[in-house]
PDB file of C-alpha atoms in Angstrom:
ATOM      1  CA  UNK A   1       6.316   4.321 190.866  1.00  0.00           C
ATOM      2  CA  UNK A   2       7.199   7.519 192.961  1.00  0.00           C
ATOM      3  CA  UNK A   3      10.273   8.057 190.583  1.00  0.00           C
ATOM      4  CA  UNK A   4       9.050   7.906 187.084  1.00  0.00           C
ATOM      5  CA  UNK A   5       7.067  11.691 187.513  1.00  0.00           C
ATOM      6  CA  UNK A   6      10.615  13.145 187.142  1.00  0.00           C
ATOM      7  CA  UNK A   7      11.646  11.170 184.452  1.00  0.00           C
ATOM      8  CA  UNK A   8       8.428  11.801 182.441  1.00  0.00           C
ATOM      9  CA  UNK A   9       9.110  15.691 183.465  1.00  0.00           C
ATOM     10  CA  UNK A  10      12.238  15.435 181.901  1.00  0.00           C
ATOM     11  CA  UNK A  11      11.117  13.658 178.980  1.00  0.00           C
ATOM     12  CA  UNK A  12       8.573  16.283 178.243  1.00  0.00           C
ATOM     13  CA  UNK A  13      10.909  19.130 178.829  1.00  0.00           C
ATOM     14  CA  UNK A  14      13.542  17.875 176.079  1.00  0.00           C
ATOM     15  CA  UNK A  15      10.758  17.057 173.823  1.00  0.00           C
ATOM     16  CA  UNK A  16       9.742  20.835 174.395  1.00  0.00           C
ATOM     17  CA  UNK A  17      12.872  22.068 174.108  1.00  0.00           C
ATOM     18  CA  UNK A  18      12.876  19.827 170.624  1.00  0.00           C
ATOM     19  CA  UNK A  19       9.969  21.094 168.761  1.00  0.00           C
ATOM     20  CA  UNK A  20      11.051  24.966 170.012  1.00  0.00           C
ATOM     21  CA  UNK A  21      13.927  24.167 168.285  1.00  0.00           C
ATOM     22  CA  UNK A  22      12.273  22.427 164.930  1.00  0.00           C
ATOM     23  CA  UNK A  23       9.613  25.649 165.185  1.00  0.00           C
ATOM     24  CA  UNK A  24      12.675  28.366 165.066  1.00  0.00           C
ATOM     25  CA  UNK A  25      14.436  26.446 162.133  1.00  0.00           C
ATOM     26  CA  UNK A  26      11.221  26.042 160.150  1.00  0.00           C
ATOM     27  CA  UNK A  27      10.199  29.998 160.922  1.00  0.00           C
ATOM     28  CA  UNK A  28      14.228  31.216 160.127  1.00  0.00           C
ATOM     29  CA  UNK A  29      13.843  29.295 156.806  1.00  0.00           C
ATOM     30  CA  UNK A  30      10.551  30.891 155.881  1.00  0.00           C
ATOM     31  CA  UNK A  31      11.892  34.132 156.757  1.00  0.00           C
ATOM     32  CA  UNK A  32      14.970  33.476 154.859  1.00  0.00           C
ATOM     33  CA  UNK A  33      12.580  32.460 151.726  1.00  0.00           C
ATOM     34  CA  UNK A  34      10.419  35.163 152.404  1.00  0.00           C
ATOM     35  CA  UNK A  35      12.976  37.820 151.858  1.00  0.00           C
ATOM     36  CA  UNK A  36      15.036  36.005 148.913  1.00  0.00           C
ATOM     37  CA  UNK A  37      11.866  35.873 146.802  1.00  0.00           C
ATOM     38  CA  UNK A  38      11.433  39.406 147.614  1.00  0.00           C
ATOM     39  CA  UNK A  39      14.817  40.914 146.386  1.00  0.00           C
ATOM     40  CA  UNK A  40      15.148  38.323 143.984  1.00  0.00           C
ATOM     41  CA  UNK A  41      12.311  40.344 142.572  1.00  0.00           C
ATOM     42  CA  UNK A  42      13.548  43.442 143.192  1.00  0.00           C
ATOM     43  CA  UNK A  43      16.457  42.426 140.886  1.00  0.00           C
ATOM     44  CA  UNK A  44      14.130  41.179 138.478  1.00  0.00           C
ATOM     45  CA  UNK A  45      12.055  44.307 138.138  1.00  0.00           C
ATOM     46  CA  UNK A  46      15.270  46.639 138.361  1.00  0.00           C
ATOM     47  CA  UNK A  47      17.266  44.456 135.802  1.00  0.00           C
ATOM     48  CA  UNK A  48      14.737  45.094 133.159  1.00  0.00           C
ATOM     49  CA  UNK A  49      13.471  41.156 133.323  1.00  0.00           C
ATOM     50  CA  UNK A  50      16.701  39.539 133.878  1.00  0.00           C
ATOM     51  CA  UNK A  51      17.076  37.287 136.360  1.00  0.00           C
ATOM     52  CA  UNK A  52      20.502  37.527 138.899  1.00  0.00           C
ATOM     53  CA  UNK A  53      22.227  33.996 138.010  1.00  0.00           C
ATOM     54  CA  UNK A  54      22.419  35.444 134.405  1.00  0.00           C
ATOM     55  CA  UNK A  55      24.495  38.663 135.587  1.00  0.00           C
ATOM     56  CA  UNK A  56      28.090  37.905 135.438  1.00  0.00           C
ATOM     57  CA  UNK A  57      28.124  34.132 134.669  1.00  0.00           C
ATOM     58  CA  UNK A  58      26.599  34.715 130.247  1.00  0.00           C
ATOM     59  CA  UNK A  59      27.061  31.888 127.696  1.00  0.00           C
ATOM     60  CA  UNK A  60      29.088  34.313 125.317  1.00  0.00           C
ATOM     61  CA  UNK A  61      32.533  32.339 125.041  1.00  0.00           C
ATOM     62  CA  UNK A  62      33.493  29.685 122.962  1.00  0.00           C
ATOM     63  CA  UNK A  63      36.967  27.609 123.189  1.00  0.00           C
ATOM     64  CA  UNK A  64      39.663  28.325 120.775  1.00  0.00           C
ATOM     65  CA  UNK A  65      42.783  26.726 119.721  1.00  0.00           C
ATOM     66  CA  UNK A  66      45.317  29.363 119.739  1.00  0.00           C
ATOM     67  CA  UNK A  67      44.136  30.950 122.726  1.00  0.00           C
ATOM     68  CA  UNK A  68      42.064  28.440 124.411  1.00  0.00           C
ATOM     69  CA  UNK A  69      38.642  30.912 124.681  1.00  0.00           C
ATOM     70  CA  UNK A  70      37.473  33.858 123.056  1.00  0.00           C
ATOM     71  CA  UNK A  71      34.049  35.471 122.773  1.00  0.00           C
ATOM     72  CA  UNK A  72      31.518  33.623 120.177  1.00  0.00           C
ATOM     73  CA  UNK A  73      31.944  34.715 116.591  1.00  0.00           C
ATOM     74  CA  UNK A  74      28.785  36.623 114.952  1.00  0.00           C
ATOM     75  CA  UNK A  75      27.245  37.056 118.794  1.00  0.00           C
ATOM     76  CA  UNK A  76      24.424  39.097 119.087  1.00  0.00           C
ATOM     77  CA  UNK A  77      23.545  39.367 123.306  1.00  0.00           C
ATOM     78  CA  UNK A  78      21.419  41.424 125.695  1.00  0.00           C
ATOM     79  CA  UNK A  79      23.144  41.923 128.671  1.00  0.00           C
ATOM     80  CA  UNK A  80      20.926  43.003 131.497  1.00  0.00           C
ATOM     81  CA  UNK A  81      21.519  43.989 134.898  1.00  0.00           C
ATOM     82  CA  UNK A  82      20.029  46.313 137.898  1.00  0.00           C
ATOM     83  CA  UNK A  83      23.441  48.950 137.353  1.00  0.00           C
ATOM     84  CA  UNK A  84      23.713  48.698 133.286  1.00  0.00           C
ATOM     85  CA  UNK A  85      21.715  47.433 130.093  1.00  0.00           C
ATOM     86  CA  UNK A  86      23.688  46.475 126.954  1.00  0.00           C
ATOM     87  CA  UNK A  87      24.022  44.678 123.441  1.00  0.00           C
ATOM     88  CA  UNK A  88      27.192  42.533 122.907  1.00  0.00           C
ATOM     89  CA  UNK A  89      28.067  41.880 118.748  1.00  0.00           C
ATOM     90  CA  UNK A  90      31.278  40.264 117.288  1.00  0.00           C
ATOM     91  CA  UNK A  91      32.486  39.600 114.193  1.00  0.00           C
ATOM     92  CA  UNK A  92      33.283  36.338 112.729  1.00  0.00           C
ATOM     93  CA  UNK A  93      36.443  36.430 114.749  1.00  0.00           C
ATOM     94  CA  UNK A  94      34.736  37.088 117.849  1.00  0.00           C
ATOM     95  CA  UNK A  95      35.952  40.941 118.203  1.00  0.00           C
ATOM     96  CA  UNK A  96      33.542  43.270 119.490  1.00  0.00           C
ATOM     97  CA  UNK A  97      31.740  45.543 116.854  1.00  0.00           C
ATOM     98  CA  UNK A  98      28.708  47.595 116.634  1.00  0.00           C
ATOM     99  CA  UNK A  99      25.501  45.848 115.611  1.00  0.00           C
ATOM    100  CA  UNK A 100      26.622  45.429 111.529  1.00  0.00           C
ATOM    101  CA  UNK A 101      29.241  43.087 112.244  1.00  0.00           C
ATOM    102  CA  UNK A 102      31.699  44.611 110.879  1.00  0.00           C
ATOM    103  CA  UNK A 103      34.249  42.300 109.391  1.00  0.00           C
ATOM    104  CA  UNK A 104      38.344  43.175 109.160  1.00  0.00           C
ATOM    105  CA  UNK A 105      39.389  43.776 105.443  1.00  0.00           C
ATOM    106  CA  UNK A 106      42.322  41.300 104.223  1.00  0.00           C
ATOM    107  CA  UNK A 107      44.846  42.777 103.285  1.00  0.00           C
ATOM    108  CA  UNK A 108      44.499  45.896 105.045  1.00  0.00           C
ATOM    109  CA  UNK A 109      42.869  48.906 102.663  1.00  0.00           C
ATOM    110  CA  UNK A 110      45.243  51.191 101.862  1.00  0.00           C
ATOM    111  CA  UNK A 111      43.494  53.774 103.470  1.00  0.00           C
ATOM    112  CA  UNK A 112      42.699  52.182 107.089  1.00  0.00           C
ATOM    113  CA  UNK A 113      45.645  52.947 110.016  1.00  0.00           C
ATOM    114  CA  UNK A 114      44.613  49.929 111.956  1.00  0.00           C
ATOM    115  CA  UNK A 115      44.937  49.657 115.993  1.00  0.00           C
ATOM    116  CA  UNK A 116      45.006  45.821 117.447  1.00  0.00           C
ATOM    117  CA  UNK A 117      43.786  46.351 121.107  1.00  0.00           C
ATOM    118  CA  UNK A 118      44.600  43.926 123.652  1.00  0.00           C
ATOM    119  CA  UNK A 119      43.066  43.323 127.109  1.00  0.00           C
ATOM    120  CA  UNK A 120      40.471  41.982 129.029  1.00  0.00           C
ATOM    121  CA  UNK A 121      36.700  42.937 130.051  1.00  0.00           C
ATOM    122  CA  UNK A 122      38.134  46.685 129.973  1.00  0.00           C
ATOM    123  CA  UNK A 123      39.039  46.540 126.373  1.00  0.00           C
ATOM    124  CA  UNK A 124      36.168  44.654 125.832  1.00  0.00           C
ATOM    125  CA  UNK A 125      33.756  47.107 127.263  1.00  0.00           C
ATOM    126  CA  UNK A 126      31.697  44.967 129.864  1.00  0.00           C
ATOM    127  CA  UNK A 127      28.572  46.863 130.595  1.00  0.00           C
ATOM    128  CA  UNK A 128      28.916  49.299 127.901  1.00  0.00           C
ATOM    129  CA  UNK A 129      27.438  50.140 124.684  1.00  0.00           C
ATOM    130  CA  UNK A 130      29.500  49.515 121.869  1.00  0.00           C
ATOM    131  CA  UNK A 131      29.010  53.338 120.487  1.00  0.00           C
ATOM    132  CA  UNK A 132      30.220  54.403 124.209  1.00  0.00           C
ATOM    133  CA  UNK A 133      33.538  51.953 124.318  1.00  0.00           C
ATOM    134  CA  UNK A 134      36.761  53.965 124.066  1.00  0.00           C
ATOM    135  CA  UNK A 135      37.807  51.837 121.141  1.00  0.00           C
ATOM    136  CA  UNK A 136      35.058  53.348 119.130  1.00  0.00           C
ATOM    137  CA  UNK A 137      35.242  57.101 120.572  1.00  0.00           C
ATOM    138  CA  UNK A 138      38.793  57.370 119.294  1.00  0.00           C
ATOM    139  CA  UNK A 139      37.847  55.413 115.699  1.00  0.00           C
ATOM    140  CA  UNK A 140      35.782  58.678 115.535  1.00  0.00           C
ATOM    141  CA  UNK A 141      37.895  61.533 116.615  1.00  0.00           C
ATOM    142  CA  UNK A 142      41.476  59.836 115.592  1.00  0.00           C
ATOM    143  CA  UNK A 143      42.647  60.333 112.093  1.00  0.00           C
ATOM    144  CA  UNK A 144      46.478  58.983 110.811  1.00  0.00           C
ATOM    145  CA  UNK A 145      47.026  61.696 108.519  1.00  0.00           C
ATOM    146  CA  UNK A 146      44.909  61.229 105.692  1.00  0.00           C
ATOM    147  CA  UNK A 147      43.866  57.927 107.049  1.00  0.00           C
ATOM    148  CA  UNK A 148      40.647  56.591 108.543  1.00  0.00           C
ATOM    149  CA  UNK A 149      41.524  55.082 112.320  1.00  0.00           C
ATOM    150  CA  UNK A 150      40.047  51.173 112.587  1.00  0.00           C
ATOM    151  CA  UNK A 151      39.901  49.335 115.868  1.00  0.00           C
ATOM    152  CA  UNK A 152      40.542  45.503 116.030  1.00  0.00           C
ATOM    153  CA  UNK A 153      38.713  45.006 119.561  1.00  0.00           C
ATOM    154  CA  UNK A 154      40.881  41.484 120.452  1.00  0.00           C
ATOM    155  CA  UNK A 155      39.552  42.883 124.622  1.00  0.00           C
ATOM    156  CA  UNK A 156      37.912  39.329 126.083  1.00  0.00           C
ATOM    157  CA  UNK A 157      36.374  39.168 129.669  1.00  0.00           C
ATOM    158  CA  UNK A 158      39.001  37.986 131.856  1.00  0.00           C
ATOM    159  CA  UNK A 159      41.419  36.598 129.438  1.00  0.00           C
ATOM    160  CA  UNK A 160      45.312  37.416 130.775  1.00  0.00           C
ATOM    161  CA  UNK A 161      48.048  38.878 128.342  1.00  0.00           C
ATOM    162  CA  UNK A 162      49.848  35.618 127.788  1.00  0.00           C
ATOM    163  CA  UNK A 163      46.716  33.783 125.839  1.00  0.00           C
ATOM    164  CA  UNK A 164      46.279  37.431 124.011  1.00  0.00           C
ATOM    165  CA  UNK A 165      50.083  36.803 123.098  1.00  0.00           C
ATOM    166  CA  UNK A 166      49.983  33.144 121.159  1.00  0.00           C
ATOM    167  CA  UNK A 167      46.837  34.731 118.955  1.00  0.00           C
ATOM    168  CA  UNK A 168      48.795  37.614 117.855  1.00  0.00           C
ATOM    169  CA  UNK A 169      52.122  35.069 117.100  1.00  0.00           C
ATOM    170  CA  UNK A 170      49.957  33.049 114.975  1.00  0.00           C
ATOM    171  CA  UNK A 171      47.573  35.682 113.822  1.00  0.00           C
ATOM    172  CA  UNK A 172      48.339  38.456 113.945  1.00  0.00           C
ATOM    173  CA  UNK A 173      50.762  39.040 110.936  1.00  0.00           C
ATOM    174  CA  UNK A 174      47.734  38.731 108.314  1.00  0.00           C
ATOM    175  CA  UNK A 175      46.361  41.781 109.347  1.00  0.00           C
ATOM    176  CA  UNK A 176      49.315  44.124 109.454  1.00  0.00           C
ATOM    177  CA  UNK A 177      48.104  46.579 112.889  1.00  0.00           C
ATOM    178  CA  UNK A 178      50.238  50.046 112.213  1.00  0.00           C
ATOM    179  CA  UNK A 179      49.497  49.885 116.474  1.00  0.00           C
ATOM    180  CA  UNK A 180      49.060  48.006 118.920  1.00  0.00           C
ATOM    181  CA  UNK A 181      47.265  49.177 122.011  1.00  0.00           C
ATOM    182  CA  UNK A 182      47.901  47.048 125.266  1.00  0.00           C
ATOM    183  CA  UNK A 183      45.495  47.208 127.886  1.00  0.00           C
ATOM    184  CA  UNK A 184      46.385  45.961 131.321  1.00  0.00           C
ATOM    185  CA  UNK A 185      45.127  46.566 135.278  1.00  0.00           C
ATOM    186  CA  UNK A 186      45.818  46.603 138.761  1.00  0.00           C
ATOM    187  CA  UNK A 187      48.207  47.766 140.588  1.00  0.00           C
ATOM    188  CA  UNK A 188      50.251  51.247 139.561  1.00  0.00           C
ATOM    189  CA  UNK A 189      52.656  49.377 137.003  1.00  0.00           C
ATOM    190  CA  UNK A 190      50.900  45.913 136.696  1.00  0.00           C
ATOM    191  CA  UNK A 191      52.703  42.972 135.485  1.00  0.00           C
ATOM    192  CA  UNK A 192      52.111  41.501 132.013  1.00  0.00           C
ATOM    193  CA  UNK A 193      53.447  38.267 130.222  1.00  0.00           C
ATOM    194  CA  UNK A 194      56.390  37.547 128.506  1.00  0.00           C
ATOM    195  CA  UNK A 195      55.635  35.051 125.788  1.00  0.00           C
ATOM    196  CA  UNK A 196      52.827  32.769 124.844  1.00  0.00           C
ATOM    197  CA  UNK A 197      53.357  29.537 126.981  1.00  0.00           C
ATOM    198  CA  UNK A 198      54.133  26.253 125.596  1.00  0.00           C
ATOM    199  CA  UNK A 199      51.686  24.339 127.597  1.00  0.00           C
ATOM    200  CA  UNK A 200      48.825  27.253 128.001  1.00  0.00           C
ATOM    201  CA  UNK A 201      46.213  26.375 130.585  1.00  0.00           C
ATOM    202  CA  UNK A 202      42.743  26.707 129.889  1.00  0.00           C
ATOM    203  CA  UNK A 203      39.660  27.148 131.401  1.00  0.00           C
ATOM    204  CA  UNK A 204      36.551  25.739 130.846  1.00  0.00           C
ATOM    205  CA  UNK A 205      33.462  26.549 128.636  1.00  0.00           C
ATOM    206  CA  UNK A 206      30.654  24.500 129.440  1.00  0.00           C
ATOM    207  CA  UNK A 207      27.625  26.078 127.525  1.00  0.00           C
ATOM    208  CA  UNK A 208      29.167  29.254 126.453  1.00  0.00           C
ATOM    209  CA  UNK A 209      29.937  30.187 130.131  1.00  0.00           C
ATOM    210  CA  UNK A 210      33.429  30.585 131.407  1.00  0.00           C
ATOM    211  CA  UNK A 211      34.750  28.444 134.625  1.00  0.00           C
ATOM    212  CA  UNK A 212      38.484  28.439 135.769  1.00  0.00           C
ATOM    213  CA  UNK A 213      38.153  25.259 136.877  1.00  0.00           C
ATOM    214  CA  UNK A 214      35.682  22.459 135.929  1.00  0.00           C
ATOM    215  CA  UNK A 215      32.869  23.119 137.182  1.00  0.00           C
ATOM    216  CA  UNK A 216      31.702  20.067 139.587  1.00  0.00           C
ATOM    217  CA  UNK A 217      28.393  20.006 141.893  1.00  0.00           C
ATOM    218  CA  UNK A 218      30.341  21.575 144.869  1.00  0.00           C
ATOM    219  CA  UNK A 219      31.198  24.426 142.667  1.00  0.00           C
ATOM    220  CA  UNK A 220      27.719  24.456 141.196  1.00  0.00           C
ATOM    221  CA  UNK A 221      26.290  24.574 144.666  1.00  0.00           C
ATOM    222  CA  UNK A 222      28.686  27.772 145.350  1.00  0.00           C
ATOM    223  CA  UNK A 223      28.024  29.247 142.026  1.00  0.00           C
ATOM    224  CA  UNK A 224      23.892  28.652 143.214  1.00  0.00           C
ATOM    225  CA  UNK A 225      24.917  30.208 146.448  1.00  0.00           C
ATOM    226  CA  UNK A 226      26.725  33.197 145.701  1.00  0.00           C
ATOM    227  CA  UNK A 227      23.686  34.087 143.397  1.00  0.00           C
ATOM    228  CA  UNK A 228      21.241  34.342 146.332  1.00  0.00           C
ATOM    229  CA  UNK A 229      19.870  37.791 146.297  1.00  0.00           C
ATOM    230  CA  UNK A 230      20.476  37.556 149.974  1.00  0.00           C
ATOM    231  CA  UNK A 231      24.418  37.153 149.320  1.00  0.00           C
ATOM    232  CA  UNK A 232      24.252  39.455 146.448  1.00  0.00           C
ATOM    233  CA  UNK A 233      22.984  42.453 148.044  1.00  0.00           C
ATOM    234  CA  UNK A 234      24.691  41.546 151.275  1.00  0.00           C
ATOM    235  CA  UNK A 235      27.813  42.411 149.687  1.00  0.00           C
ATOM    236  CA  UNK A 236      26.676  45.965 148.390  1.00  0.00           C
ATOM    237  CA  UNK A 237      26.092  46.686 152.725  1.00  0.00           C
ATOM    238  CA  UNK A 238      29.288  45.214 153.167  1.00  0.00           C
ATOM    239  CA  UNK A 239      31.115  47.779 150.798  1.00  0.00           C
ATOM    240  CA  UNK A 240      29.027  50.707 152.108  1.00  0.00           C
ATOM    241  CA  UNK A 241      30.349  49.812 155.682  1.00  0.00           C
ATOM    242  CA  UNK A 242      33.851  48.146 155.074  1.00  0.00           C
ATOM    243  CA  UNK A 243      36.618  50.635 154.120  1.00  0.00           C
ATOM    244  CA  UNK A 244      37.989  50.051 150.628  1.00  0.00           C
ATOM    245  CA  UNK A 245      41.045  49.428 151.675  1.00  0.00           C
ATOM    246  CA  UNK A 246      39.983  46.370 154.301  1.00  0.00           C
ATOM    247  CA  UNK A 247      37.922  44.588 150.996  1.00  0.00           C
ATOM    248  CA  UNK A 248      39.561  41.772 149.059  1.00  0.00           C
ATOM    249  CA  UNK A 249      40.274  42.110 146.073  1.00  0.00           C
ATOM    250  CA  UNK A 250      37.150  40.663 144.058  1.00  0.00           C
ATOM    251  CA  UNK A 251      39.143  40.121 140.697  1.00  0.00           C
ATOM    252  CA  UNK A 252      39.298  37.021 138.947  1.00  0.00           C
ATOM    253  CA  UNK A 253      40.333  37.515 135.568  1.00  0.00           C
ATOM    254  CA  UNK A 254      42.511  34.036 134.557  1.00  0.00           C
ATOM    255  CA  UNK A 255      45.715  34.943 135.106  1.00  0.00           C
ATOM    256  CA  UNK A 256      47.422  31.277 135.374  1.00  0.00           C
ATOM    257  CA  UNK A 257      49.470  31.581 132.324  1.00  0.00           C
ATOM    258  CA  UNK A 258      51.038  35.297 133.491  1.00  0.00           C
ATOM    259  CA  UNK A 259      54.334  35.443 134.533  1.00  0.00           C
ATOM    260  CA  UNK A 260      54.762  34.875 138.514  1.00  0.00           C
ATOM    261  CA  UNK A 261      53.788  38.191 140.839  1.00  0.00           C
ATOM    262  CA  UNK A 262      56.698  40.521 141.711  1.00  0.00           C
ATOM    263  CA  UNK A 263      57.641  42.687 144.583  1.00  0.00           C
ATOM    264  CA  UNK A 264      56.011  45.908 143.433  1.00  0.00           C
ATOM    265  CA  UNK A 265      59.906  47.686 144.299  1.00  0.00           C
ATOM    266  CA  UNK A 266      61.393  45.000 141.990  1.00  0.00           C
ATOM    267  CA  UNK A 267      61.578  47.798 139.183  1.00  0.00           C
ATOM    268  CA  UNK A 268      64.707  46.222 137.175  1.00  0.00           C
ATOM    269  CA  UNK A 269      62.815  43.101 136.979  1.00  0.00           C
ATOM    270  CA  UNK A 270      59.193  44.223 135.963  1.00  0.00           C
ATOM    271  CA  UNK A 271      61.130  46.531 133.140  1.00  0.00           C
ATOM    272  CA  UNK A 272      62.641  43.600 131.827  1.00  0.00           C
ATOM    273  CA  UNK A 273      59.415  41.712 131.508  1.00  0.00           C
ATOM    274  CA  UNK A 274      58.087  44.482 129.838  1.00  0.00           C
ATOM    275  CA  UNK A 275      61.540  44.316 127.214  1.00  0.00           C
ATOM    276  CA  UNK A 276      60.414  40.699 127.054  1.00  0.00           C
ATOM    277  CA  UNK A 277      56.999  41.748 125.590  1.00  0.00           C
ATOM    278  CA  UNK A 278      58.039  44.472 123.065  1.00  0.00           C
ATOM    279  CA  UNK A 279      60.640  42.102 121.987  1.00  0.00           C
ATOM    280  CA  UNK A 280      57.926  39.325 121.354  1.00  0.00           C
ATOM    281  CA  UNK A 281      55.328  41.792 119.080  1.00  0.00           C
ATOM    282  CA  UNK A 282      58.704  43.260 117.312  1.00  0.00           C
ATOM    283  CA  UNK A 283      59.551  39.060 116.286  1.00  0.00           C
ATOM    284  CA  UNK A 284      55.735  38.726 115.263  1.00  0.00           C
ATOM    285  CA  UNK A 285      55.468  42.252 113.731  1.00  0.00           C
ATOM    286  CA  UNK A 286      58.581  44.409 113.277  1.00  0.00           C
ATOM    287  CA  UNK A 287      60.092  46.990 114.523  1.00  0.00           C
ATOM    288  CA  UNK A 288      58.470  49.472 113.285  1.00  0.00           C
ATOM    289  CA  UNK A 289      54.946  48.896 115.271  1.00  0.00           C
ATOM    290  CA  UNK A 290      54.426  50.380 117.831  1.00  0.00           C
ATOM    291  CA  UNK A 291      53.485  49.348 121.220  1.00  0.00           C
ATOM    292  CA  UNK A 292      51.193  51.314 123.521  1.00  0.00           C
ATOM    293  CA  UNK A 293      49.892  50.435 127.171  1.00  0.00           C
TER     294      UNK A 293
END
């Protein structure tokens, strides 16, 4: 009898010590909740009415053949976020024009000196409106002579050279570019591709949206993650107090099918990939095109 006072004292105290514990989860998680809901409205009202899942991950691809994705044919898209607020429109080949359309004359008009540009998101113009793209700035100061200049706008968010490459080997011909503008990123002399691939690998493009690999419920549960408003704007303090040059590097552009990294002194070998390249276009397109990066 005399010894079961301590026992029941030390009962009491871990079942204290329990429900202290239960009490701080159950407050942290409000908290948590609390301020989520808060900036996810923030976003919300600073987006314009677009909600932060829909920022980077937008159903505006569509699987290919040749090329295994491109951006959907005759797309029309608002693109909202809380830094930019844009209109995405393609053509029936999925290259970015302004709101009309506009559709690429076959054969080529006699009086059109037509540029192909290549690239990714930067060709493409991610965040920007069509009228402010470089593409289109130079269609309107740029004359050939006494010809009219007309950008083909091939740029596609983070598509890599070499898928770029097998459109223009089985496309490209048809529509008889007098240039072709290659736009690439990254380091001071980045590396490009070589050749289109014989076994290309593709990603995925479940609903319009783009996912280098298939997108299963861990991934989902990242994806769901990453677009907590807590994570998203923990990332803007973590540039404002990490130097630059400490951050990884956030890119992610698909990049499987590009020819393996070099050693950025290996300047005989990155020269040669580049000799690869022109000699590819000058096969597809003679040698009398030229080649721009």
């Amino acid at each position: 009898m005399g010894e079961a006072a301590p026992n029941s004292l030390v009962s009491n105290r871990t079942t204290s010590r329990g429900r202290l514990f239960l009490f701080a989860c159950i407050t942290a998680c409000i908290t948590l909740l609390i301020i989520e809901t808060i900036l996810q409205v923030a976003y919300y009202a600073l987006a314009g009415g677009e909600f932060l899942f829909r920022r980077t991950g937008l159903p505006i691809f569509a699987s290919d053949p040749v090329r295994c994705y491109g951006v959907m044919p005759n797309l029309e898209y608002e693109h909202n976020t809380n830094e930019f607020r844009t209109d995405y429109y393609t053509n029936s080949l999925g290259f970015r024009t302004g709101a009309d359309h506009r559709e690429l004359i076959v054969p080529k008009p006699e009086d059109v000196y037509r540029i192909l540009l290549m690239g990714p998101s930067f060709a493409f113009g991610w965040g920007v409106d069509y009228e402010e793209i470089f593409p289109t700035l130079l269609e309107e100061q740029l004359t050939a002579g006494d010809k009219r200049v007309e950008f083909m706008n091939m740029g596609t968010p983070a598509q890599g050279v070499a898928h770029q490459l097998c459109w223009v080997n089985r496309n490209a011909r048809r529509f008889d570019p007098d240039l072709v503008l290659q736009v690439s990123y990254g380091t001071a002399i980045p590396n490009i591709a070589t050749k289109c691939p014989e076994d290309l690998p593709c990603p995925f493009v479940p609903n319009g949206q783009l996912h280098g690999e298939l997108p299963t419920f861990k991934r989902k549960a990242i994806a769901k993650i990453r677009d907590s408003a807590i994570v998203f704007y923990g990332y803007y303090v973590y540039q404002s107090l990490v130097p630059s040059s400490k951050q990884k590097d956030m890119g992610k552009e698909l990049h499987a099918a590009t020819d393996p990294p070099l050693d950025p002194s290996d300047y005989t070998e990155l020269a040669n990939r580049y000799v690869s390249y022109l000699d590819n276009m000058e096969r597809v397109l003679g040698p009398d095109t030229p080649i721009l990066f």
